[in-house]
CSV table of N, CA and C and ligand atoms in Angstrom, one decimal:
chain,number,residue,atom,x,y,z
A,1,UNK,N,26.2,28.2,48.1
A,1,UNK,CA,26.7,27.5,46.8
A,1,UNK,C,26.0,26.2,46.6
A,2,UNK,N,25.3,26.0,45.6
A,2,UNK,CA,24.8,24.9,45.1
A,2,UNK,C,25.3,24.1,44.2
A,3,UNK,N,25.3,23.0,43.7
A,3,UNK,CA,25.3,21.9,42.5
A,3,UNK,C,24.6,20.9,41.9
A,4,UNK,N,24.8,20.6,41.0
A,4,UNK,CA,23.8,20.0,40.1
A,4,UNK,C,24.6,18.8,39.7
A,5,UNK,N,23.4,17.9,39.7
A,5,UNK,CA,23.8,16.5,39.3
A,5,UNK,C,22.7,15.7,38.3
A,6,UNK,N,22.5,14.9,37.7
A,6,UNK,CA,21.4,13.9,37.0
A,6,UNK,C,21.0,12.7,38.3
A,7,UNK,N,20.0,12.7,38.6
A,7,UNK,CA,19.3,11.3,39.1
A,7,UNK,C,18.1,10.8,38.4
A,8,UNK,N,17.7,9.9,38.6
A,8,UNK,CA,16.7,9.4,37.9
A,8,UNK,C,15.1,9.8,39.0
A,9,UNK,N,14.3,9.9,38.2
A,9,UNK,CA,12.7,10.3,39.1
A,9,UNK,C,12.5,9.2,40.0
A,10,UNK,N,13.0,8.0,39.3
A,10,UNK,CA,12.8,6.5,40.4
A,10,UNK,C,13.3,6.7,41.6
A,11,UNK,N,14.6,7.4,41.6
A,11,UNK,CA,15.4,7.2,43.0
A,11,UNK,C,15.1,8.7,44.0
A,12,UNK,N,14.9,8.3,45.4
A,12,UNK,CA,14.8,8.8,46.6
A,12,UNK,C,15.9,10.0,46.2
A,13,UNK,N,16.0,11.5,46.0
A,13,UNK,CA,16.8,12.3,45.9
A,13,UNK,C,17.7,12.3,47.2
A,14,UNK,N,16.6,12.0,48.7
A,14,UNK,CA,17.4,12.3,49.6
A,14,UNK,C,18.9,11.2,50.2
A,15,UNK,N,18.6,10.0,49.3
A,15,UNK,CA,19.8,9.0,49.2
A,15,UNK,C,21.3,9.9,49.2
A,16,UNK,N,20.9,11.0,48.1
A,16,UNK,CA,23.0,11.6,48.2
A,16,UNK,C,23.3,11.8,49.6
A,17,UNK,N,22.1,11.9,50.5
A,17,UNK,CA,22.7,12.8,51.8
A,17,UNK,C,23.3,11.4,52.7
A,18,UNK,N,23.0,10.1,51.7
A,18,UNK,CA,23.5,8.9,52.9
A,18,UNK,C,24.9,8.8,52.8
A,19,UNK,N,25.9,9.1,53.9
A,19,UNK,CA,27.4,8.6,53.3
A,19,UNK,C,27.9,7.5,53.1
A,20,UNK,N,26.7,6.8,52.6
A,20,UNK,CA,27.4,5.5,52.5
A,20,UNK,C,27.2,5.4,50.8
A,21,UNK,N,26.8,6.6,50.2
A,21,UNK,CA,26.5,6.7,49.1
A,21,UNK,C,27.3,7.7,48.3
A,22,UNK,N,28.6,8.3,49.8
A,22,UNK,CA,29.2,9.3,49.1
A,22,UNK,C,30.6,9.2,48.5
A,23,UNK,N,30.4,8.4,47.0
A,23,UNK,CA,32.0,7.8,46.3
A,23,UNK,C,31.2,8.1,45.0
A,24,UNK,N,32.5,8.0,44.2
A,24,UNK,CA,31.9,7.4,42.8
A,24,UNK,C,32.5,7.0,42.2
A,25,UNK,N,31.9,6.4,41.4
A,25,UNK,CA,32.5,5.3,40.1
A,25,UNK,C,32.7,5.2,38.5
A,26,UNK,N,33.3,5.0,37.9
A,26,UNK,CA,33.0,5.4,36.4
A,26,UNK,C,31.8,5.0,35.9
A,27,UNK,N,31.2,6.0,34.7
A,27,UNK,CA,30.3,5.6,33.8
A,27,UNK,C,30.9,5.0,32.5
A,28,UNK,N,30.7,4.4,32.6
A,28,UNK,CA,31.2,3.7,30.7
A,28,UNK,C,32.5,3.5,31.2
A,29,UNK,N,33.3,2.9,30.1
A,29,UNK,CA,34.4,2.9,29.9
A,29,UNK,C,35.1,2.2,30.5
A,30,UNK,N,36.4,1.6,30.9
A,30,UNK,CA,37.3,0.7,31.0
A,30,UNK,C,37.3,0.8,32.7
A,31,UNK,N,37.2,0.4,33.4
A,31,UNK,CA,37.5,0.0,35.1
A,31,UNK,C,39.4,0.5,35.6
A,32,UNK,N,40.2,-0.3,34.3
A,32,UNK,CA,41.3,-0.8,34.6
A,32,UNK,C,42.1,-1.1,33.2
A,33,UNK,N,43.6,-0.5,33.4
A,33,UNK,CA,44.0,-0.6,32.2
A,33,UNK,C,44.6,0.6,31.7
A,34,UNK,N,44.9,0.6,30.1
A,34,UNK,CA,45.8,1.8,29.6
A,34,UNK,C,44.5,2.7,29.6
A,35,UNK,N,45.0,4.1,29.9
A,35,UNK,CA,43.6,5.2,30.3
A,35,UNK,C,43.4,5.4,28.6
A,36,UNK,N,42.3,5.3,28.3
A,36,UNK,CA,41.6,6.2,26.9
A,36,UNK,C,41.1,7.4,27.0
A,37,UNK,N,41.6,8.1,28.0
A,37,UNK,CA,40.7,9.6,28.1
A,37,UNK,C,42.5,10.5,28.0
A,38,UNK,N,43.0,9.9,28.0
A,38,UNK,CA,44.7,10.8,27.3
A,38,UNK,C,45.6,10.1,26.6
A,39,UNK,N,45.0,8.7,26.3
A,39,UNK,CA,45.9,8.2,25.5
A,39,UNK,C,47.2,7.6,26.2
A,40,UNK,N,47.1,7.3,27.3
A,40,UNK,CA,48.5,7.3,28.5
A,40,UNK,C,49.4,8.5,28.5
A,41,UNK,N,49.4,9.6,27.5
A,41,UNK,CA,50.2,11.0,27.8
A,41,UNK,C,50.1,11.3,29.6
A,42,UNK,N,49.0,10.9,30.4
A,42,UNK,CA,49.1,11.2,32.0
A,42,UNK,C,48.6,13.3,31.5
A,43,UNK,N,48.1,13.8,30.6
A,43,UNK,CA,48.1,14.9,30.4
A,43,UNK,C,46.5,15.1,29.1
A,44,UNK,N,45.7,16.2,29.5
A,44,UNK,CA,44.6,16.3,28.7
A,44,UNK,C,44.0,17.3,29.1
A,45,UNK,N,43.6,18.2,27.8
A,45,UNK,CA,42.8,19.3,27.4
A,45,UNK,C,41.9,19.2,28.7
A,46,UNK,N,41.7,20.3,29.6
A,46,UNK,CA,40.0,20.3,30.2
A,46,UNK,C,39.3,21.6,29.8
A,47,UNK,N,38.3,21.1,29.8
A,47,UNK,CA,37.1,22.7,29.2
A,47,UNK,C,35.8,22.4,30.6
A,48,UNK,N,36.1,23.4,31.2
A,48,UNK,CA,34.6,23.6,32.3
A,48,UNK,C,33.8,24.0,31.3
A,49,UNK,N,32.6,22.6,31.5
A,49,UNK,CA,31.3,23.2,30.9
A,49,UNK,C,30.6,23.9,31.3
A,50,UNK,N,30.3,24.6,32.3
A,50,UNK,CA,29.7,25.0,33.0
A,50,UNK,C,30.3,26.8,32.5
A,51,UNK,N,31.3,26.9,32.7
A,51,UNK,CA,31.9,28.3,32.2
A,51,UNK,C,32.2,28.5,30.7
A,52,UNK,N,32.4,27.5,30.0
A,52,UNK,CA,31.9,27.7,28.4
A,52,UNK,C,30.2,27.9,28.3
A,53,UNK,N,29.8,27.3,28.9
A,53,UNK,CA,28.3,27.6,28.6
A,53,UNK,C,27.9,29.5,29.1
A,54,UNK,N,28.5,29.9,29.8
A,54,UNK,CA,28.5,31.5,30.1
A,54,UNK,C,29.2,32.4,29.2
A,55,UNK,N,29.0,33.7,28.7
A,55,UNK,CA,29.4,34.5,27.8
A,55,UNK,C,31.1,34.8,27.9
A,56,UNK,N,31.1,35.2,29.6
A,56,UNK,CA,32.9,34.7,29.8
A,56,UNK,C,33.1,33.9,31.1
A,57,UNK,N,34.2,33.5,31.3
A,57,UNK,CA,34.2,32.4,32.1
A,57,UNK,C,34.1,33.6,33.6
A,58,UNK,N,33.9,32.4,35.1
A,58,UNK,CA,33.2,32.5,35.7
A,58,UNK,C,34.5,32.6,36.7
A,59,UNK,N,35.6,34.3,37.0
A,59,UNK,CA,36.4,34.0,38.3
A,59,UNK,C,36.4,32.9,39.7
A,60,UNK,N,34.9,33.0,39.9
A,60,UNK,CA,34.6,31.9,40.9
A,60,UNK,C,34.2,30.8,40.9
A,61,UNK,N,34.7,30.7,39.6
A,61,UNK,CA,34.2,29.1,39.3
A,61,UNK,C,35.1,27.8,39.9
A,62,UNK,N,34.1,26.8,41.0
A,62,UNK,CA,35.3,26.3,41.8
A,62,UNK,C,35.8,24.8,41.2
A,63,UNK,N,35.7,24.9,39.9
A,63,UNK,CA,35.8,23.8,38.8
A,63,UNK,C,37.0,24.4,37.8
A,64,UNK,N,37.2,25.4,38.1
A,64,UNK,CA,38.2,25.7,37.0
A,64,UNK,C,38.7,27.7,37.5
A,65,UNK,N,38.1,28.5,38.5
A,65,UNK,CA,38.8,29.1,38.8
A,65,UNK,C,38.7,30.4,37.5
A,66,UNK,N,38.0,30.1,36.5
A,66,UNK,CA,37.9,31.2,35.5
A,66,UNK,C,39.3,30.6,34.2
A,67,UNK,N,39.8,29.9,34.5
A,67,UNK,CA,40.5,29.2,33.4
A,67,UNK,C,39.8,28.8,31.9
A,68,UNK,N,38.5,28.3,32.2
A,68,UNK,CA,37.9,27.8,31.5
A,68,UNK,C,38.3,26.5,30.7
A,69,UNK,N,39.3,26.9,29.9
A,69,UNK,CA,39.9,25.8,29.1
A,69,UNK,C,41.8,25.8,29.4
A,70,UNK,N,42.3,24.7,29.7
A,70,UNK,CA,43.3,24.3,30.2
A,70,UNK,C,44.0,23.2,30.0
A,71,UNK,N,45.3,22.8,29.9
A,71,UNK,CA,45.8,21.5,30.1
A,71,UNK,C,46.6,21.1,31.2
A,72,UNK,N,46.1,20.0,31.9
A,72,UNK,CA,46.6,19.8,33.8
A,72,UNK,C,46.6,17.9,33.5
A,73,UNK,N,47.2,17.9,34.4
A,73,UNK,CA,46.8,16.1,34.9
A,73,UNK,C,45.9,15.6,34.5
A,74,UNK,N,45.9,14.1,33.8
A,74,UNK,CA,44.7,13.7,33.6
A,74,UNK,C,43.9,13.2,34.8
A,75,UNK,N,42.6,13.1,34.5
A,75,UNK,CA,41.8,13.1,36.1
A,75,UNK,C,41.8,11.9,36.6
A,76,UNK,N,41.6,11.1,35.0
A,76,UNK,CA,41.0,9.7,35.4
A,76,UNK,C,42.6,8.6,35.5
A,77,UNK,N,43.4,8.7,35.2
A,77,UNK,CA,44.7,7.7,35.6
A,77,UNK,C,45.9,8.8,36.5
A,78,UNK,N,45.3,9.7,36.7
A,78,UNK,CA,46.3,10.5,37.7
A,78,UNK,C,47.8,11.2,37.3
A,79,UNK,N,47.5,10.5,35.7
A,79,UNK,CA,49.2,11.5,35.6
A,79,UNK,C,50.0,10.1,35.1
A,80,UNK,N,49.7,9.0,35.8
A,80,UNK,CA,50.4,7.9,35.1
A,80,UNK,C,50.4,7.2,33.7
A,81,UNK,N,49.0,7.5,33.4
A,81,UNK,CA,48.6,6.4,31.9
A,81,UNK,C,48.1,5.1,32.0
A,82,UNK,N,48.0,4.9,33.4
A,82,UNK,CA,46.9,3.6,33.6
A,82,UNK,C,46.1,3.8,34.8
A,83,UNK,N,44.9,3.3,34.1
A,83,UNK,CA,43.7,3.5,35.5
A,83,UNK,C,44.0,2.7,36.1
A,84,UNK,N,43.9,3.0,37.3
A,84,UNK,CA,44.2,2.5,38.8
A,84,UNK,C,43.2,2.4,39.8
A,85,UNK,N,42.8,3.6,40.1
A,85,UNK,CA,41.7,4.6,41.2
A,85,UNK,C,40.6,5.2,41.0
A,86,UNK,N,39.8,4.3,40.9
A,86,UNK,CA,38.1,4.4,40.0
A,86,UNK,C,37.3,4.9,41.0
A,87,UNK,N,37.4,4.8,42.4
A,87,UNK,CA,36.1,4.5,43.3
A,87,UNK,C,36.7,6.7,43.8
A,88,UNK,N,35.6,7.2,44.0
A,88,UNK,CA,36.8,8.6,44.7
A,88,UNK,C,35.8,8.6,45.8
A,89,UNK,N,36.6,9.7,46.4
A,89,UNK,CA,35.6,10.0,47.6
A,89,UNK,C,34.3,11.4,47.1
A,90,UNK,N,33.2,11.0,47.2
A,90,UNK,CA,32.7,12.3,47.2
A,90,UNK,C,31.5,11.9,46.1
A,91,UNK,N,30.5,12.5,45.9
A,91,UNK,CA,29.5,12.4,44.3
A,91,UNK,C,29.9,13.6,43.3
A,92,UNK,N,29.7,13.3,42.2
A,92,UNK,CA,30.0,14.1,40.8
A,92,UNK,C,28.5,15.3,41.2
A,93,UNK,N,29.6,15.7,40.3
A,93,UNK,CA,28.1,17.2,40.7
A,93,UNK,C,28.9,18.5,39.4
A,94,UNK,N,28.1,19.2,39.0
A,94,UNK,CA,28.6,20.1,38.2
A,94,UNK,C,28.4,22.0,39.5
A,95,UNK,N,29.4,22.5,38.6
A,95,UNK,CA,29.0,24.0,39.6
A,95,UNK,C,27.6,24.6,38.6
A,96,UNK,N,27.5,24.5,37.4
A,96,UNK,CA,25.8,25.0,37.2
A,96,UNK,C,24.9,24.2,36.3
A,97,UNK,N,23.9,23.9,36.4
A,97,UNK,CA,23.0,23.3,35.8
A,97,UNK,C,23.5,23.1,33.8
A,98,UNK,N,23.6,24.7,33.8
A,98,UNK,CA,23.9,24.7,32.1
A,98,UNK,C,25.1,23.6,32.0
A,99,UNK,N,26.4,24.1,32.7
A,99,UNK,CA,27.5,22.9,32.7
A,99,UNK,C,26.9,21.4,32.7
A,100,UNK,N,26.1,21.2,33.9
A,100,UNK,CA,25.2,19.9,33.5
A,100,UNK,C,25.0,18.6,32.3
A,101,UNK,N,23.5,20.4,31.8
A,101,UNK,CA,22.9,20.6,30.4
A,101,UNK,C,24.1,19.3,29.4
A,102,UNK,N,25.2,20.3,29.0
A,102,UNK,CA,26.1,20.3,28.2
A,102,UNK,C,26.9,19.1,28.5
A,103,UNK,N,27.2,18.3,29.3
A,103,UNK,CA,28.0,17.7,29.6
A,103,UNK,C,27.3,16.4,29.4
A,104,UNK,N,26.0,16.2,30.1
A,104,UNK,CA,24.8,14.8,29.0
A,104,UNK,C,24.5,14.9,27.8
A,105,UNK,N,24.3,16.7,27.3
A,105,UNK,CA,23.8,16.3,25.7
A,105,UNK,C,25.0,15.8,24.9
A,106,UNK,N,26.0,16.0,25.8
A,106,UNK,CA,27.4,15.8,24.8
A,106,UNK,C,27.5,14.1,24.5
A,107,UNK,N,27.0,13.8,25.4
A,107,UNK,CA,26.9,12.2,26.3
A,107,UNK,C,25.6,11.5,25.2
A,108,UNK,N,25.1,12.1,24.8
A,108,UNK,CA,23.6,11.9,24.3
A,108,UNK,C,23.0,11.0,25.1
A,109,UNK,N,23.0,11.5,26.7
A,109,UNK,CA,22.1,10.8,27.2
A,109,UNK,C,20.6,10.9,27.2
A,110,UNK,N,20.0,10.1,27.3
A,110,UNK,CA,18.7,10.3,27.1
A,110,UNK,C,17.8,10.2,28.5
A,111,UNK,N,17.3,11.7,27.9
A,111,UNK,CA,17.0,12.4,29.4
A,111,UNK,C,15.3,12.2,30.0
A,112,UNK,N,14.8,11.0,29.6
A,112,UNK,CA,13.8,10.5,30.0
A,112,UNK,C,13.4,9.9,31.0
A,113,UNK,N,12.7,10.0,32.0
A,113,UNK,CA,12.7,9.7,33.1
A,113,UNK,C,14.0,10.0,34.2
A,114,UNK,N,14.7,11.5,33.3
A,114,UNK,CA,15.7,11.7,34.8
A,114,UNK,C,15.4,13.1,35.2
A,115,UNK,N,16.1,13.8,36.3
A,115,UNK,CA,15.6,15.1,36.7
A,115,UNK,C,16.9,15.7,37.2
A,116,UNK,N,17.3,16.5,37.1
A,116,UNK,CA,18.4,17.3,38.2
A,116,UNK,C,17.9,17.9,39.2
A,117,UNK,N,18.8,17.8,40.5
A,117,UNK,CA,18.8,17.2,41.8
A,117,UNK,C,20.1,18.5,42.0
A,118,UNK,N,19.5,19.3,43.0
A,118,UNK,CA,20.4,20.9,43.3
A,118,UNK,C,20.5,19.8,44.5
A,119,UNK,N,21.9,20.2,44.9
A,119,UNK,CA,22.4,20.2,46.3
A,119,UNK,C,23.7,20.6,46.7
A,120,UNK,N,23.6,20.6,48.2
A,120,UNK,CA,24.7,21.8,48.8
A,120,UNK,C,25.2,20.6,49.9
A,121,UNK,N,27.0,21.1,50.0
A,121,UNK,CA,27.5,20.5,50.8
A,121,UNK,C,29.3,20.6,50.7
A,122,UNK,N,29.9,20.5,51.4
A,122,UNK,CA,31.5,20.7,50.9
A,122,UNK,C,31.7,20.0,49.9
A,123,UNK,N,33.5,20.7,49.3
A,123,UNK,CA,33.8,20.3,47.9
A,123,UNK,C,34.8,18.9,48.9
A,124,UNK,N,35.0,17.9,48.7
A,124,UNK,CA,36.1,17.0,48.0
A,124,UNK,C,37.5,17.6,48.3
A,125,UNK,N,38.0,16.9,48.9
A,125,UNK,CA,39.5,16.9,48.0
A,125,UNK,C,39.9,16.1,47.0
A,126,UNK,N,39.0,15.3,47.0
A,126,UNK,CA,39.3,14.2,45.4
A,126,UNK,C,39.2,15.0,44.6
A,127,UNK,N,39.2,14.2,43.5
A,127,UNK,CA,38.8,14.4,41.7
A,127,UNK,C,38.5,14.2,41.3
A,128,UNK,N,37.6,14.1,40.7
A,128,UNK,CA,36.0,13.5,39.8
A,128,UNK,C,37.0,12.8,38.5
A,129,UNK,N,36.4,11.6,38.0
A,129,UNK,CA,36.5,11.3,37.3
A,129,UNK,C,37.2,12.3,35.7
A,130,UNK,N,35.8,12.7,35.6
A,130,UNK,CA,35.7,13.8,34.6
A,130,UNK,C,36.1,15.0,35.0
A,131,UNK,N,36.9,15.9,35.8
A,131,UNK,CA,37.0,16.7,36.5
A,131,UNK,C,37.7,17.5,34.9
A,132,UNK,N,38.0,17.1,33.7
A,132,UNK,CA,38.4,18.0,32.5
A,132,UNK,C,36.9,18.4,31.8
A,133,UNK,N,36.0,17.9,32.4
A,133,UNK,CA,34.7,18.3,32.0
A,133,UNK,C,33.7,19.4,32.7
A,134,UNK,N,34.7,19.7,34.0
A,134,UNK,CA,34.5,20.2,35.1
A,134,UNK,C,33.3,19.9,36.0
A,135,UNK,N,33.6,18.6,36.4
A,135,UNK,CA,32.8,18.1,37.3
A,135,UNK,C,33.5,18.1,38.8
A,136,UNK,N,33.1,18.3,39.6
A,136,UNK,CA,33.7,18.2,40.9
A,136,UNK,C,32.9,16.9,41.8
A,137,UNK,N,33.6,17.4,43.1
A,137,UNK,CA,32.9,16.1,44.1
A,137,UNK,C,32.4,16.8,45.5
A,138,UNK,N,31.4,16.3,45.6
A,138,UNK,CA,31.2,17.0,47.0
A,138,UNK,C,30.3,15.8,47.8
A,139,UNK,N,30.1,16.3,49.4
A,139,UNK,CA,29.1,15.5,50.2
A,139,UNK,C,27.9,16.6,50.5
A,140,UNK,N,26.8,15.7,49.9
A,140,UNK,CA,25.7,16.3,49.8
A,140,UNK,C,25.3,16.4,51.2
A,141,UNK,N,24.7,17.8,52.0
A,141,UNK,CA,24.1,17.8,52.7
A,141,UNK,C,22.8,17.9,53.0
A,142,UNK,N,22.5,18.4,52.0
A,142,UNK,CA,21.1,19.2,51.7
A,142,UNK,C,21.0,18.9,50.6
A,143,UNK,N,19.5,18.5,50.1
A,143,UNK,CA,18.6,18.9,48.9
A,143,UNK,C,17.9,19.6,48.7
A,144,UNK,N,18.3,20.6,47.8
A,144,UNK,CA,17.9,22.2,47.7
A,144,UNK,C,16.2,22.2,46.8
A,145,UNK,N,16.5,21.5,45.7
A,145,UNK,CA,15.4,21.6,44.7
A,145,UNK,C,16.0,20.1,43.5
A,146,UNK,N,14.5,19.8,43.0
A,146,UNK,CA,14.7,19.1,42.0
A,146,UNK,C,14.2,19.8,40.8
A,147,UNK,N,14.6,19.7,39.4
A,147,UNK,CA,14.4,20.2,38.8
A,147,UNK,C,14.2,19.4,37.4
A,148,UNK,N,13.3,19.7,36.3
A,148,UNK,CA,12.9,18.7,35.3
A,148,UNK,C,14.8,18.8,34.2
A,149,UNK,N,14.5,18.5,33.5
A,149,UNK,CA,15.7,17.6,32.8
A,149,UNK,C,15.0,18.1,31.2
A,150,UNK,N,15.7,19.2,30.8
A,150,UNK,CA,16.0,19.4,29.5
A,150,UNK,C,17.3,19.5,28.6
A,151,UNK,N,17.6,18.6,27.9
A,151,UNK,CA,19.0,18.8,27.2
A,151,UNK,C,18.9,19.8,26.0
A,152,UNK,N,19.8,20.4,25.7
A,152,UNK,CA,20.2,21.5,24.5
A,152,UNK,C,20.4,20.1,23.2
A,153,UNK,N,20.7,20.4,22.2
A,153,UNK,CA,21.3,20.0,21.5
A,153,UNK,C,22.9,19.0,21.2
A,154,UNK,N,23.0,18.4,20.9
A,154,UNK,CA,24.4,17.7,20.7
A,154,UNK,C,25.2,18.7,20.2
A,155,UNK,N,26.6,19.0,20.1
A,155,UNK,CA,27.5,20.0,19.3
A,155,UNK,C,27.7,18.7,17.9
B,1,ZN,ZN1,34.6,27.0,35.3
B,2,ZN,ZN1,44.7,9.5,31.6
């Protein structure tokens, strides 16, 4: 079982495999405070991109189980309505590249000078930030393959 992440071509791929590298942190958005990703409801829509981007969702998908689309705990304030617990254990990583894909174009990140970065290693018991976008967390053991960096379209 592999996963897929964004790094940039500047950085040493084999860095994920340092554990002193294996947390993560928010991108954008507020540190601390009332959560904006549910509105403080502690409750929010999740959609695996990774299994919307397939014709039907994925039983073994270990992001969502074949659910695809769901409403559960919010990831990023825990259920309470205020962010608290920013730092998790583990790196962001998607279960497939397309989920990836979809999850930066949505972002309109701009995919220049970055590459995806396959790697293998246990899941987390944490929770990814974005875990309603179906991102998970794992410790990288291995770097499988790097791969160039094309985004789809924005929706
Ligand atoms: Zn899924
Ligand atoms: Zn929230």
């Amino acid at each position: 079982m592999s996963y897929f992440r964004q790094v940039s071509i500047r950085e040493d791929p084999d860095e994920l495999l340092n554990p002193e590298n294996h947390h993560s942190t928010p991108w954008g958005g507020p540190d601390h405070g009332r959560c904006d990703k549910c509105g403080g409801s502690g409750e929010v829509r999740h959609r695996c991109l990774s299994c919307l981007e397939l014709e039907r969702p994925d039983p073994d998908c270990e992001a969502c189980g074949g659910r695809a689309e769901w409403t559960d705990v919010c990831p990023t304030c825990e259920g309470d309505g205020e962010i608290t617990r920013t730092r998790r254990r583990g790196v962001s990583v998607f279960p497939t590249a397309a989920g990836l894909r979809r999850y930066l174009a949505d972002r309109e990140v701009d995919p220049e000078g970055c590459a995806i970065v396959e790697v293998e290693g246990p899941v987390s018991d944490d929770r990814d930030l974005d875990a309603d976008s179906g991102a998970l967390l794992i410790f990288p053991r291995e770097v499988v393959a790097v791969h160039p960096l094309e985004l789809p379209n924005p929706r």
